[in-house]
JSON list of C-alpha atoms and ligand atoms in Angstrom, two decimals:
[
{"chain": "A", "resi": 11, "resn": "UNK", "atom": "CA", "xyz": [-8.52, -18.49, -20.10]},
{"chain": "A", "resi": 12, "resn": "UNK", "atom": "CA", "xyz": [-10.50, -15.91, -18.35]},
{"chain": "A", "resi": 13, "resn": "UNK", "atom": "CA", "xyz": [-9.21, -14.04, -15.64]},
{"chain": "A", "resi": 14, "resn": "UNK", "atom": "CA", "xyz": [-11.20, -14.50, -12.06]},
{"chain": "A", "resi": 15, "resn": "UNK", "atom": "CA", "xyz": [-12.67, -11.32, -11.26]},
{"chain": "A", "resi": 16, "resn": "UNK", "atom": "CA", "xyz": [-10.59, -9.13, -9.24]},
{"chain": "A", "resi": 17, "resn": "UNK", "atom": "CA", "xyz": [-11.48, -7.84, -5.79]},
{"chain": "A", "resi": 18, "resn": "UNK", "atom": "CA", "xyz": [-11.58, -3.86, -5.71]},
{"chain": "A", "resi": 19, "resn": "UNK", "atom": "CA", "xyz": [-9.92, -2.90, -1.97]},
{"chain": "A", "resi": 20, "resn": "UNK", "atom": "CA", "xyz": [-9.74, 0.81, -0.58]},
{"chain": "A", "resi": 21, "resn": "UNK", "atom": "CA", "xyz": [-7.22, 0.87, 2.17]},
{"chain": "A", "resi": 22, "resn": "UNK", "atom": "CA", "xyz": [-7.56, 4.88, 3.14]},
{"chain": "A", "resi": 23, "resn": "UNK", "atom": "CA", "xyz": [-4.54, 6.25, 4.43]},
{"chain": "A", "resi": 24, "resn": "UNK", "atom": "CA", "xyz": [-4.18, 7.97, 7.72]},
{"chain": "A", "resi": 25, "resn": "UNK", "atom": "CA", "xyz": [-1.68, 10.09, 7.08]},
{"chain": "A", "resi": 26, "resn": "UNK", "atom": "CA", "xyz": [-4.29, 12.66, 6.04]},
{"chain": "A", "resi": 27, "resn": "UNK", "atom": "CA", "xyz": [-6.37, 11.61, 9.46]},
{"chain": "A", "resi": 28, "resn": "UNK", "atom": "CA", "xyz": [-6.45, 13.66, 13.00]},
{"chain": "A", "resi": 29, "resn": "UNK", "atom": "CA", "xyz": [-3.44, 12.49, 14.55]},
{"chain": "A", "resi": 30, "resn": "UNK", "atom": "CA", "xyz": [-4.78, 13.66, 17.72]},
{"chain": "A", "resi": 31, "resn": "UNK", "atom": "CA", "xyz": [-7.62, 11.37, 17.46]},
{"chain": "A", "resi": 32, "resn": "UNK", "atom": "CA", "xyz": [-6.58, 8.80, 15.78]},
{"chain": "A", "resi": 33, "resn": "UNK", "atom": "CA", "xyz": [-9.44, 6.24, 17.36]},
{"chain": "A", "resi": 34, "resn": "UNK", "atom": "CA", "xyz": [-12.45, 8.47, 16.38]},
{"chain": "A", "resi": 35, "resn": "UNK", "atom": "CA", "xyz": [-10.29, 8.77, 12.50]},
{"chain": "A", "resi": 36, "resn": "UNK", "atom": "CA", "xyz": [-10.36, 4.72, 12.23]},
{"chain": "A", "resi": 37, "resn": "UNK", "atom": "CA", "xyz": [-13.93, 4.20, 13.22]},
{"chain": "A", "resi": 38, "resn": "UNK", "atom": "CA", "xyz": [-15.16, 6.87, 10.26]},
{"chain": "A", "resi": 39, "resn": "UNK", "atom": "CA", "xyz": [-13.71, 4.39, 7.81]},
{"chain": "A", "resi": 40, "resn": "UNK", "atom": "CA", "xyz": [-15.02, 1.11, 9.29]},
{"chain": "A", "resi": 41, "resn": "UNK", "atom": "CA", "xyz": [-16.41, -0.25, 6.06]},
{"chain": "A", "resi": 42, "resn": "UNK", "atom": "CA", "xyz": [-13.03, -0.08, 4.52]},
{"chain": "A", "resi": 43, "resn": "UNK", "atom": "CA", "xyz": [-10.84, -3.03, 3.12]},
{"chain": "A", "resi": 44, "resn": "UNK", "atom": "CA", "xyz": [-7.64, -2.26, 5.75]},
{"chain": "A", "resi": 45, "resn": "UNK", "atom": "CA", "xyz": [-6.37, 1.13, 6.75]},
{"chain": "A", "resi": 46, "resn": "UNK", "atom": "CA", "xyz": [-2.86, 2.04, 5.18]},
{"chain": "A", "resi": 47, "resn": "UNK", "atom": "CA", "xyz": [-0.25, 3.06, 7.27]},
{"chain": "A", "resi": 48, "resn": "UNK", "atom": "CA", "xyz": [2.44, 5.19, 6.28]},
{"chain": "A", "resi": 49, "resn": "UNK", "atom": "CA", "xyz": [6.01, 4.99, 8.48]},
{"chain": "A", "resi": 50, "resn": "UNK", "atom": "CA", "xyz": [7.99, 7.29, 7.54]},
{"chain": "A", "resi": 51, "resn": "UNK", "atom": "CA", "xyz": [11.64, 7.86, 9.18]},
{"chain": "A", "resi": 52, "resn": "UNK", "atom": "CA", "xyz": [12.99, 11.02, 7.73]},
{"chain": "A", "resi": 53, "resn": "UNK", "atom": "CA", "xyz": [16.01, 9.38, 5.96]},
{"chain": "A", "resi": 54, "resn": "UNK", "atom": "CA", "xyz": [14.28, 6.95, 3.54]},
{"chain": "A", "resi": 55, "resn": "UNK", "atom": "CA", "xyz": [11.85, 9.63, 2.77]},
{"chain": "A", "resi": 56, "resn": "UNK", "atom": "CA", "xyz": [12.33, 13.35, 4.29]},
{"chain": "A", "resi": 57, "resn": "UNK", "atom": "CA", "xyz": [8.85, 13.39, 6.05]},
{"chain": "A", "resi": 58, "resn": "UNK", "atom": "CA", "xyz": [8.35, 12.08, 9.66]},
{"chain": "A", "resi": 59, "resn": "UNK", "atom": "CA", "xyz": [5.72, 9.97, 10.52]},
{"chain": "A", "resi": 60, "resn": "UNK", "atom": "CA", "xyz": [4.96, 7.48, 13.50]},
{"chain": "A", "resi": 61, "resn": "UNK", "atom": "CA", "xyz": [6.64, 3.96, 14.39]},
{"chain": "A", "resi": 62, "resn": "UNK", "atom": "CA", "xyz": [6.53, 0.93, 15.86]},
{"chain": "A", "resi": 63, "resn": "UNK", "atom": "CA", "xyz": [5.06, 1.77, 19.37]},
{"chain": "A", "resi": 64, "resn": "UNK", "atom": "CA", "xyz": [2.17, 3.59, 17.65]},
{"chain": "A", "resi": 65, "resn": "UNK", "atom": "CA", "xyz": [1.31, 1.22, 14.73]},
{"chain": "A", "resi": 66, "resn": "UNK", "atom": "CA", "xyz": [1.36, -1.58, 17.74]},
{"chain": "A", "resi": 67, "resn": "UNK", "atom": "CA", "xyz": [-1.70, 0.30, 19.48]},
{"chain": "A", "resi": 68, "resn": "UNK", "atom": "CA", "xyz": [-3.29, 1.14, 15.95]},
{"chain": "A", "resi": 69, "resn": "UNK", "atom": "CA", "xyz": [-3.20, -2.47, 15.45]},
{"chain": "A", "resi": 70, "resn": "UNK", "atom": "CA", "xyz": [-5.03, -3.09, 19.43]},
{"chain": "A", "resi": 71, "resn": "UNK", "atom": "CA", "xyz": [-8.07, -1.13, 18.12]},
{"chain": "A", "resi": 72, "resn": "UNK", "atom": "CA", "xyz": [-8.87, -0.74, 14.67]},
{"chain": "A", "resi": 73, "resn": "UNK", "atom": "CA", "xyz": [-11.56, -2.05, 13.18]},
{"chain": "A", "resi": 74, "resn": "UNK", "atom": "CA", "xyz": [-10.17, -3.09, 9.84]},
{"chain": "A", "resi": 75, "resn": "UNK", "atom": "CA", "xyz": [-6.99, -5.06, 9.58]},
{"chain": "A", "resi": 76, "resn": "UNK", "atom": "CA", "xyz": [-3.66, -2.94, 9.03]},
{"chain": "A", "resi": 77, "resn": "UNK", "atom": "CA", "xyz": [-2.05, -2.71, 6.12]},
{"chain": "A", "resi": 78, "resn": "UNK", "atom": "CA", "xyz": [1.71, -0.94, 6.73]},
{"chain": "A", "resi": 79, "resn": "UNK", "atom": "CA", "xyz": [4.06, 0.98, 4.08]},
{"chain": "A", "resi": 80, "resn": "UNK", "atom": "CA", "xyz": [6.92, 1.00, 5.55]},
{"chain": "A", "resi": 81, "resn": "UNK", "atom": "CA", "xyz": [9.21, 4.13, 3.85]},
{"chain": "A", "resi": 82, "resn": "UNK", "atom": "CA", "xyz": [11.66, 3.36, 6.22]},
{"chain": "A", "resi": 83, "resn": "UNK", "atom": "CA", "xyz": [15.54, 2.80, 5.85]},
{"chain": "A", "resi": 84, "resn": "UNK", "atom": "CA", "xyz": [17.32, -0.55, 7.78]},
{"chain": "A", "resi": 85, "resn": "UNK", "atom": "CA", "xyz": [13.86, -2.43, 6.73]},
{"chain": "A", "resi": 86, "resn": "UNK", "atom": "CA", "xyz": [15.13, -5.49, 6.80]},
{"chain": "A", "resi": 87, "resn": "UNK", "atom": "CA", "xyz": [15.84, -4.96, 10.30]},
{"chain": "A", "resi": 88, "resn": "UNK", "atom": "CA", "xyz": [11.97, -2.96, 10.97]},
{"chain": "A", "resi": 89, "resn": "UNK", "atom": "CA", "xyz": [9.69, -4.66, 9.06]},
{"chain": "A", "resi": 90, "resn": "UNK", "atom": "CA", "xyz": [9.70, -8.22, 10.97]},
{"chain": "A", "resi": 91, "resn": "UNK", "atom": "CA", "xyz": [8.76, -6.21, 13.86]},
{"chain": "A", "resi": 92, "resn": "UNK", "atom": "CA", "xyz": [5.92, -4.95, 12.18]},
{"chain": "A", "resi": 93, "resn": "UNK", "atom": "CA", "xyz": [4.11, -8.87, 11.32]},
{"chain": "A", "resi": 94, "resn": "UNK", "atom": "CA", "xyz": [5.40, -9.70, 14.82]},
{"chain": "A", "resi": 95, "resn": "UNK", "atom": "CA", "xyz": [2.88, -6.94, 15.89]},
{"chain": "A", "resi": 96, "resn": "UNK", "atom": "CA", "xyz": [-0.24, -8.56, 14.20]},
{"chain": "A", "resi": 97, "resn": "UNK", "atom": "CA", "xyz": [-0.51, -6.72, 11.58]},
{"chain": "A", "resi": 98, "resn": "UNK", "atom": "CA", "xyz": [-2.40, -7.75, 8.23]},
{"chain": "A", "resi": 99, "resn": "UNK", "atom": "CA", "xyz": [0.07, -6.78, 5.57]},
{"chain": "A", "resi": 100, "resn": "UNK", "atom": "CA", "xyz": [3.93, -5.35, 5.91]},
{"chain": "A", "resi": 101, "resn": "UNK", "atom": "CA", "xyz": [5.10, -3.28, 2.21]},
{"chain": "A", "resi": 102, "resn": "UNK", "atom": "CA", "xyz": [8.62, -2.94, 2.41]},
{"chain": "A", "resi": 103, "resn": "UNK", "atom": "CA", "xyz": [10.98, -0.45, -0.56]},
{"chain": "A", "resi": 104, "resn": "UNK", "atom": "CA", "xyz": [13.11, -2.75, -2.14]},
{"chain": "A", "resi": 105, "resn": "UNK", "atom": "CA", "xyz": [15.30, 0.37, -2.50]},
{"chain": "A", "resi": 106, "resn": "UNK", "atom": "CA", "xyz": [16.04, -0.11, 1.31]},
{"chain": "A", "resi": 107, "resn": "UNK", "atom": "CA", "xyz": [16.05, -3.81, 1.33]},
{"chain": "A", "resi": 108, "resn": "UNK", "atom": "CA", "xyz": [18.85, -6.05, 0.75]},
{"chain": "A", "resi": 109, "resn": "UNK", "atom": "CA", "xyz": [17.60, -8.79, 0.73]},
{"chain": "A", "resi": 110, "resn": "UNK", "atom": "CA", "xyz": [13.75, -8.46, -0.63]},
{"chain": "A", "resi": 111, "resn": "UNK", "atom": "CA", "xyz": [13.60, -12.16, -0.94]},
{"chain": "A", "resi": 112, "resn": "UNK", "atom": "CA", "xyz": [14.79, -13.12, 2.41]},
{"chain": "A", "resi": 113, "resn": "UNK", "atom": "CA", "xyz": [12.07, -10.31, 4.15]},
{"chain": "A", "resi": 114, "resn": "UNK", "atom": "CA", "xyz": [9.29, -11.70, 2.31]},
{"chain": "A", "resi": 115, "resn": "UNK", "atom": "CA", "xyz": [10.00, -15.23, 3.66]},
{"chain": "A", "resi": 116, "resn": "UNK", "atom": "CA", "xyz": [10.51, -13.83, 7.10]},
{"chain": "A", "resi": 117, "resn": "UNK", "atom": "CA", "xyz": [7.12, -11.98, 7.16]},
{"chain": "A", "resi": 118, "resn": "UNK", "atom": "CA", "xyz": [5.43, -15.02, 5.68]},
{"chain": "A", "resi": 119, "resn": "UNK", "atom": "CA", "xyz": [6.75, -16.66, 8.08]},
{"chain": "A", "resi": 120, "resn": "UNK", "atom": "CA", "xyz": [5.86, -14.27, 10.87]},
{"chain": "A", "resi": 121, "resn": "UNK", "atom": "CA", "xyz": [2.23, -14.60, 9.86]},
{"chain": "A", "resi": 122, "resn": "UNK", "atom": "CA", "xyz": [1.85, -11.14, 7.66]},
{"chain": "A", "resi": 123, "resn": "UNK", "atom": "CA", "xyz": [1.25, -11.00, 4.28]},
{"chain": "A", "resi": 124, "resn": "UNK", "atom": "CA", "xyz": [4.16, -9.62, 2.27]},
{"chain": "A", "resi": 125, "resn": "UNK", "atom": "CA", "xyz": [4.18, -6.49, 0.20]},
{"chain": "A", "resi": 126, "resn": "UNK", "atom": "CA", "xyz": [7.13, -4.51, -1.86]},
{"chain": "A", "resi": 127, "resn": "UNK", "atom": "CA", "xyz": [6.80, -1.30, -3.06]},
{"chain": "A", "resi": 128, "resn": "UNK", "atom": "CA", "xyz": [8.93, 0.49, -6.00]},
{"chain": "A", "resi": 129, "resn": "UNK", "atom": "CA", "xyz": [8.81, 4.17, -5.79]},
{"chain": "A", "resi": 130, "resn": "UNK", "atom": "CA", "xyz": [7.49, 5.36, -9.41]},
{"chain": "A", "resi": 131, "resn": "UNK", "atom": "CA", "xyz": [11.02, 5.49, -11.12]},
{"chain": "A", "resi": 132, "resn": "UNK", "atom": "CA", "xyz": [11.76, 2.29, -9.97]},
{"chain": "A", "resi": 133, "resn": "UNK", "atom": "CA", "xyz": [11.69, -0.78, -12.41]},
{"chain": "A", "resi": 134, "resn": "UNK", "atom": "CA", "xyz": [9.48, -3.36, -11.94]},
{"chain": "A", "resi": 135, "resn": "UNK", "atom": "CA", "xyz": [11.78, -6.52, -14.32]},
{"chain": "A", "resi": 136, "resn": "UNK", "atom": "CA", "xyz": [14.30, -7.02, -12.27]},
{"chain": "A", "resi": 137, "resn": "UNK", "atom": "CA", "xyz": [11.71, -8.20, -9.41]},
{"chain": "A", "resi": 138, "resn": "UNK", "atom": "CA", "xyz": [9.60, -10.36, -11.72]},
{"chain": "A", "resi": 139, "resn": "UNK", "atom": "CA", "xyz": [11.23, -13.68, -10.75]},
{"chain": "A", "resi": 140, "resn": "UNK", "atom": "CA", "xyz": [10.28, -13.06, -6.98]},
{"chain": "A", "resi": 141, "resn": "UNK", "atom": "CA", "xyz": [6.13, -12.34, -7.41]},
{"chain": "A", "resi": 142, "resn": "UNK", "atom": "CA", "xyz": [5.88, -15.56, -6.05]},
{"chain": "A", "resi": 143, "resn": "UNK", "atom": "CA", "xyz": [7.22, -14.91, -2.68]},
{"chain": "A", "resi": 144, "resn": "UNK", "atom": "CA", "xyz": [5.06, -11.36, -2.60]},
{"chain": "A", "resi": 145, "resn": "UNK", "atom": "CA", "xyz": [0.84, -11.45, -1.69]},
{"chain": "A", "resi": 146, "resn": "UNK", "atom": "CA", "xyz": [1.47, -7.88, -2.80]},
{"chain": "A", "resi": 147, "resn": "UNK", "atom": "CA", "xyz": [3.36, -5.54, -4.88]},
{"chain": "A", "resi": 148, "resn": "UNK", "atom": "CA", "xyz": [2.87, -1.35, -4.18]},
{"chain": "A", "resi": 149, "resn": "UNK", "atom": "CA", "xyz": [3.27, 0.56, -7.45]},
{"chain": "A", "resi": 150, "resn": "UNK", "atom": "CA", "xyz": [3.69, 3.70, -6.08]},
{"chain": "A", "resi": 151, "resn": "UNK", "atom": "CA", "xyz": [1.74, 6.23, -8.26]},
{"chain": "A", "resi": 152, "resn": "UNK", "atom": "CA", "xyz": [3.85, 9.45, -6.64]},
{"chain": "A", "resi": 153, "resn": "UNK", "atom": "CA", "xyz": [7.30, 10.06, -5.17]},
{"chain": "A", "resi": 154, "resn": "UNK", "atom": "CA", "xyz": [6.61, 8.55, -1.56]},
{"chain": "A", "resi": 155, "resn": "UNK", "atom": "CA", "xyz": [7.18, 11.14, 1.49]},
{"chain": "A", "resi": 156, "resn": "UNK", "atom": "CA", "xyz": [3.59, 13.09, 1.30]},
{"chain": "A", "resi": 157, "resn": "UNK", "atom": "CA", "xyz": [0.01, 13.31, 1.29]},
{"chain": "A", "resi": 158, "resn": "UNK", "atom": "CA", "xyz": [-1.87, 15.15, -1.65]},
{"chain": "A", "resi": 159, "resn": "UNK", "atom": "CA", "xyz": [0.46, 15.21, -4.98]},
{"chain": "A", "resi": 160, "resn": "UNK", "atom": "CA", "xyz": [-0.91, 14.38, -8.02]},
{"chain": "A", "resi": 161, "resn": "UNK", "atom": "CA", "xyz": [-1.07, 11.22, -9.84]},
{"chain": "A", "resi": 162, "resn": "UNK", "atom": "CA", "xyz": [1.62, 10.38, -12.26]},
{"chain": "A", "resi": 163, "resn": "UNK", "atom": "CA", "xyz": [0.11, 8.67, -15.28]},
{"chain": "A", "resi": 164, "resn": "UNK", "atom": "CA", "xyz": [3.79, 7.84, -16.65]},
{"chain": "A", "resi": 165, "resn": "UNK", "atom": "CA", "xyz": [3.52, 5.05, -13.76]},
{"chain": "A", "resi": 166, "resn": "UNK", "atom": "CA", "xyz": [0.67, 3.47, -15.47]},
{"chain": "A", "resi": 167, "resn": "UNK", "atom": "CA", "xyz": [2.23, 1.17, -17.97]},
{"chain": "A", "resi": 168, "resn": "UNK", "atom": "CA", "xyz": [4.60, -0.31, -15.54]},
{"chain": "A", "resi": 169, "resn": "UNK", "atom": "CA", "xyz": [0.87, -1.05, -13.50]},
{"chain": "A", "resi": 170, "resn": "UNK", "atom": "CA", "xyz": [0.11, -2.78, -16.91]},
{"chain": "A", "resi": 171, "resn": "UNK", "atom": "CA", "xyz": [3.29, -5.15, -17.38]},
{"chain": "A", "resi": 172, "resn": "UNK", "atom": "CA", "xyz": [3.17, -5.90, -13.90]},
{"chain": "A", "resi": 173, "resn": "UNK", "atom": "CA", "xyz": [-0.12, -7.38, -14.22]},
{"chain": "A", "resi": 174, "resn": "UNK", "atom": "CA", "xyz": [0.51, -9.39, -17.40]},
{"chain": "A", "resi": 175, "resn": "UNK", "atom": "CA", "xyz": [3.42, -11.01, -15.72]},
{"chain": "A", "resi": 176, "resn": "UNK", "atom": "CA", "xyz": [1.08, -11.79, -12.51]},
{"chain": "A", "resi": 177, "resn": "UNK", "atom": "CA", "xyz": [-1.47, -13.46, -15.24]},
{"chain": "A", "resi": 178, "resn": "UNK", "atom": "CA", "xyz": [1.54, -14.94, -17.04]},
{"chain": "A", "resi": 179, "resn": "UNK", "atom": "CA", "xyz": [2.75, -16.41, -14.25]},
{"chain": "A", "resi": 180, "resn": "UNK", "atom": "CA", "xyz": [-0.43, -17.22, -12.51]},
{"chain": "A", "resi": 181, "resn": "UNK", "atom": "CA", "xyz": [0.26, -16.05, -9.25]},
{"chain": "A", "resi": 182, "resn": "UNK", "atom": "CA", "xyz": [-1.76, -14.65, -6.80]},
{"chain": "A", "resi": 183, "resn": "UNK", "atom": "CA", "xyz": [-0.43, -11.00, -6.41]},
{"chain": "A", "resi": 184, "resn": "UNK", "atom": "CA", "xyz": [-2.31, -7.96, -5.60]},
{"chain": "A", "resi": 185, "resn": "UNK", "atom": "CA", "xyz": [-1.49, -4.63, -7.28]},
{"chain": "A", "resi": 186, "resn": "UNK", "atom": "CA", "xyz": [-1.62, -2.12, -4.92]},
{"chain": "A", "resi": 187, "resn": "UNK", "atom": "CA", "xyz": [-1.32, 1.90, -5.99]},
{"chain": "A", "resi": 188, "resn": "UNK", "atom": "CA", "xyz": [-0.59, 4.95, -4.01]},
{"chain": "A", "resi": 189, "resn": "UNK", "atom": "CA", "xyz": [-0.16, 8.55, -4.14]},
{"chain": "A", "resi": 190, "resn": "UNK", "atom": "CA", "xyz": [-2.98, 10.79, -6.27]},
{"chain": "A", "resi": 191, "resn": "UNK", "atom": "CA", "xyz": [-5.75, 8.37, -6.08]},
{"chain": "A", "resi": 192, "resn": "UNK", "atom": "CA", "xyz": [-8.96, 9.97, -6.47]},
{"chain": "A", "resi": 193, "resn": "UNK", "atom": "CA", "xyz": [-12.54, 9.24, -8.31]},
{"chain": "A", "resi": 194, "resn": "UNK", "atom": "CA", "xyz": [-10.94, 10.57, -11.45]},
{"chain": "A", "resi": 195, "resn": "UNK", "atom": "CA", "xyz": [-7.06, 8.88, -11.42]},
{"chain": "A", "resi": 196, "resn": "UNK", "atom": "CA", "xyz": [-8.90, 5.60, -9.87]},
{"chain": "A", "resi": 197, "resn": "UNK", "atom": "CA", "xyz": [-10.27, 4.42, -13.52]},
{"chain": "A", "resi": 198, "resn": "UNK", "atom": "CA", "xyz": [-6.79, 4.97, -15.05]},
{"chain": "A", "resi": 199, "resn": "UNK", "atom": "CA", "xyz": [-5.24, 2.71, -12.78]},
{"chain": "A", "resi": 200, "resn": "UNK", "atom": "CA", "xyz": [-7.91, 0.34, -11.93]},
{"chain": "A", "resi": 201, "resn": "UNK", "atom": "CA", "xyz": [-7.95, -0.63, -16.07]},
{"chain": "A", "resi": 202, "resn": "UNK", "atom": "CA", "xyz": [-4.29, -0.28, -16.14]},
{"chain": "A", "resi": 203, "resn": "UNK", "atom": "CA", "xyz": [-4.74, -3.55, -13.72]},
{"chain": "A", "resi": 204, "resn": "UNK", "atom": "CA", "xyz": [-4.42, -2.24, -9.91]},
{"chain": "A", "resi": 205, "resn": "UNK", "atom": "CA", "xyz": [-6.88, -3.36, -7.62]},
{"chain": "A", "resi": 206, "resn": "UNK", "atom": "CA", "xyz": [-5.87, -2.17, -3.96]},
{"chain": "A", "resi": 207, "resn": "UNK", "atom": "CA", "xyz": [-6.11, 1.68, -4.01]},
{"chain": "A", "resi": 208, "resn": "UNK", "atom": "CA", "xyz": [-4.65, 3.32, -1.45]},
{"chain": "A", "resi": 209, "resn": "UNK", "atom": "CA", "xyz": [-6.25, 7.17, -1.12]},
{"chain": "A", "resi": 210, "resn": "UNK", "atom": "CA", "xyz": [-5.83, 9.87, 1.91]},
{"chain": "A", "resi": 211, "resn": "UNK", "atom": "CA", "xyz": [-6.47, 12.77, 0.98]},
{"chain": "A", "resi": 212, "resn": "UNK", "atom": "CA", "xyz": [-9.55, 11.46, -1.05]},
{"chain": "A", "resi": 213, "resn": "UNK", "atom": "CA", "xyz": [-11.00, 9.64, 1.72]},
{"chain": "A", "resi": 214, "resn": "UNK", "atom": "CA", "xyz": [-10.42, 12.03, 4.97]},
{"chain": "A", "resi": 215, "resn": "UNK", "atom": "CA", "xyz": [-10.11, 15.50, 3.04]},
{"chain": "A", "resi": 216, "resn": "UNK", "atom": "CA", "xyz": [-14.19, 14.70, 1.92]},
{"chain": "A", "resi": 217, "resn": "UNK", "atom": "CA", "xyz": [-16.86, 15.22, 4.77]},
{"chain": "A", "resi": 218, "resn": "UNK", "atom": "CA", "xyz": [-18.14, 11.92, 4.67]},
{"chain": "A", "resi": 219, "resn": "UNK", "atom": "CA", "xyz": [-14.98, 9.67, 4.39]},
{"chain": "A", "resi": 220, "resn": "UNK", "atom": "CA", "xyz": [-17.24, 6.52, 5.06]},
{"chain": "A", "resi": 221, "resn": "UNK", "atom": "CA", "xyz": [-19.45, 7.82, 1.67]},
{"chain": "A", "resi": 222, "resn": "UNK", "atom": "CA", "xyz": [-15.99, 8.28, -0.22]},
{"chain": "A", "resi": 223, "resn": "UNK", "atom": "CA", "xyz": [-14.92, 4.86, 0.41]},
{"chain": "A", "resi": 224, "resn": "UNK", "atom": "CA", "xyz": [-18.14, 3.43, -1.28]},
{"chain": "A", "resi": 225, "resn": "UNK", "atom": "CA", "xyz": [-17.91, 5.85, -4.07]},
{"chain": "A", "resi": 226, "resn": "UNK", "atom": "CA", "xyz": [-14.12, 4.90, -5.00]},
{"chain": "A", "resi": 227, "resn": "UNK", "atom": "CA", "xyz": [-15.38, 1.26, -4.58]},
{"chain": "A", "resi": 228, "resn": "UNK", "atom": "CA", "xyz": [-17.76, 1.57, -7.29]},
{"chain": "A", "resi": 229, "resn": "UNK", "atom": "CA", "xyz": [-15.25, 3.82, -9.44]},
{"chain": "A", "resi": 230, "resn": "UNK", "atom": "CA", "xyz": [-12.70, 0.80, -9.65]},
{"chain": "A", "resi": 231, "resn": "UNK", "atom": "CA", "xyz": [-15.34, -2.19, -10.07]},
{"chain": "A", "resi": 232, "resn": "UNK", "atom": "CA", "xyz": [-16.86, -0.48, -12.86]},
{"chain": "A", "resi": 233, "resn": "UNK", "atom": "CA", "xyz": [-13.49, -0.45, -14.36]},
{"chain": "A", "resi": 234, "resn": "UNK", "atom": "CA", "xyz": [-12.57, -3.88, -13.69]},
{"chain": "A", "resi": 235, "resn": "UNK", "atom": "CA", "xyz": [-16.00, -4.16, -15.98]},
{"chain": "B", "resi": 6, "resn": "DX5", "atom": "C1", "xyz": [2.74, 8.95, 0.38]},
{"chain": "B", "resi": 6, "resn": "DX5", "atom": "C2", "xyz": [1.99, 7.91, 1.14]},
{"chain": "B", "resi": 6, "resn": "DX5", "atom": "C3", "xyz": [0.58, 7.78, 0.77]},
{"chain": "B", "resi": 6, "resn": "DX5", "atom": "C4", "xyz": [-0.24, 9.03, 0.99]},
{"chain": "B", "resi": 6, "resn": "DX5", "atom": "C5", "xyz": [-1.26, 9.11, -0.10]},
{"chain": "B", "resi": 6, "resn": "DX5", "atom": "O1", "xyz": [4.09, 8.73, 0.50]},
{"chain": "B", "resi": 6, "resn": "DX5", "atom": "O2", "xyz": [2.59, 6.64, 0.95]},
{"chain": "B", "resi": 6, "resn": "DX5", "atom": "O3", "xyz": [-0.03, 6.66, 1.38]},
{"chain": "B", "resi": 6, "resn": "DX5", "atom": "O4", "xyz": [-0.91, 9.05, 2.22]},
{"chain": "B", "resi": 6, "resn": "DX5", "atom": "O5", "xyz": [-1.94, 10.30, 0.02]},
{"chain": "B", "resi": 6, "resn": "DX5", "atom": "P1", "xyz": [-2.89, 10.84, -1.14]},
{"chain": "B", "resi": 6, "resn": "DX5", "atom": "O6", "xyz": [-3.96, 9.80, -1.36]},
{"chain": "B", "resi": 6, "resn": "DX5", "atom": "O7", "xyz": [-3.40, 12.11, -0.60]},
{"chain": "B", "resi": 6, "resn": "DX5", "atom": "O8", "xyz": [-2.02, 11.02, -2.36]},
{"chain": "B", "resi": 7, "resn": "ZN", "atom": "ZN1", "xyz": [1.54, 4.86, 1.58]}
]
């Protein structure tokens, strides 16, 4: 059986935009898949980010549809909040959920697509009876918190069994990466079997971060060969 081609998304982060203009930051990335946003509260992760209130007017103008990581802890309270505001996609930690399966079902239900993420040291097994209830799973590719570290490659074959048991299964599950992801780490994981790349510093550290998109693009659908 041969596998459908996959789709090669770039969701650009904004945590490595102009907060202060935040608008102008969203329309240089216009031709991108979604834009990633990262919430961070300070206790799941010890970096501070924005919440609900701002993601809500993020959602009112951007021109691609949001896609949320929510590094937040009490998610399973948060993260309904965040479909209830619109929004494309809501990743929750299954290290602050408890109960991933329930969430899921409740964004679903609240008209978001459902993501978990597992921060790199984090098993993906235990979770492989659920990919059924998930449009997404976020294989984070550094320790969540910050902007700019560098790729861990020891993440890679947990990329790879995660996307034999999505073929296995035949389930419709995206494989999304985050953390390091740049024209050089974006091969690695696109063959390892990602295909939603999350990249900030990448994207708005370059001077065109419209012209980055593209080039990332054709990085990962050369890989998927
Ligand atoms: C880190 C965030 C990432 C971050 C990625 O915890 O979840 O989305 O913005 O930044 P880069 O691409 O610079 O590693
Ligand atoms: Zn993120």
């Amino acid at each position: 059986m041969s596998r459908p081609p996959l789709a090669c998304c770039i969701n650009p982060s904004i945590l490595s935009a102009d907060f202060v203009n935040l608008q102008a930051e969203l329309a240089r990335i216009s031709n991108a898949d979604a834009v990633h946003v990262d919430v961070m509260d300070n206790r799941f992760v010890p970096n501070l980010t924005i919440g609900l209130p701002v993601v809500e007017r993020i959602q009112q103008v951007s021109p691609v549809p949001l896609d949320a990581h929510l590094m937040i802890a009490e998610v399973d309270r948060w993260a309904p909040l965040y479909a209830d505001a619109g929004l494309d996609s809501v990743t929750f930690h299954v290290e602050a959920s408890d109960a991933p399966i329930k969430l899921a079902r409740e964004l679903r239900a609240r008209g978001a697509k459902a993501g978990m993420a597992l921060r790199p040291a984090t098993a993906v097994e235990p979770y492989l009876d659920m990919l059924e209830e998930l449009d997404m799973l976020l294989i984070m590719t550094v320790e969540p918190g910050f902007g700019g570290q560098a790729f861990l490659d020891v993440t890679l074959p947990k990329i790879r069994r995660a996307r034999a048991a999505i073929e296995g299964s035949g389930v419709n599950v995206a494989i999304q990466v985050d953390g390091g992801i740049t024209e050089e780490t974006i091969t690695r994981a696109a063959e390892a079997g990602a295909n939603v790349f999350v990249a900030g510093s990448a994207v708005y550290g370059k001077a065109s971060p419209a012209e980055a998109i593209e080039s990332l693009r054709a990085k990962g659908q050369l890989a998927f060969g």
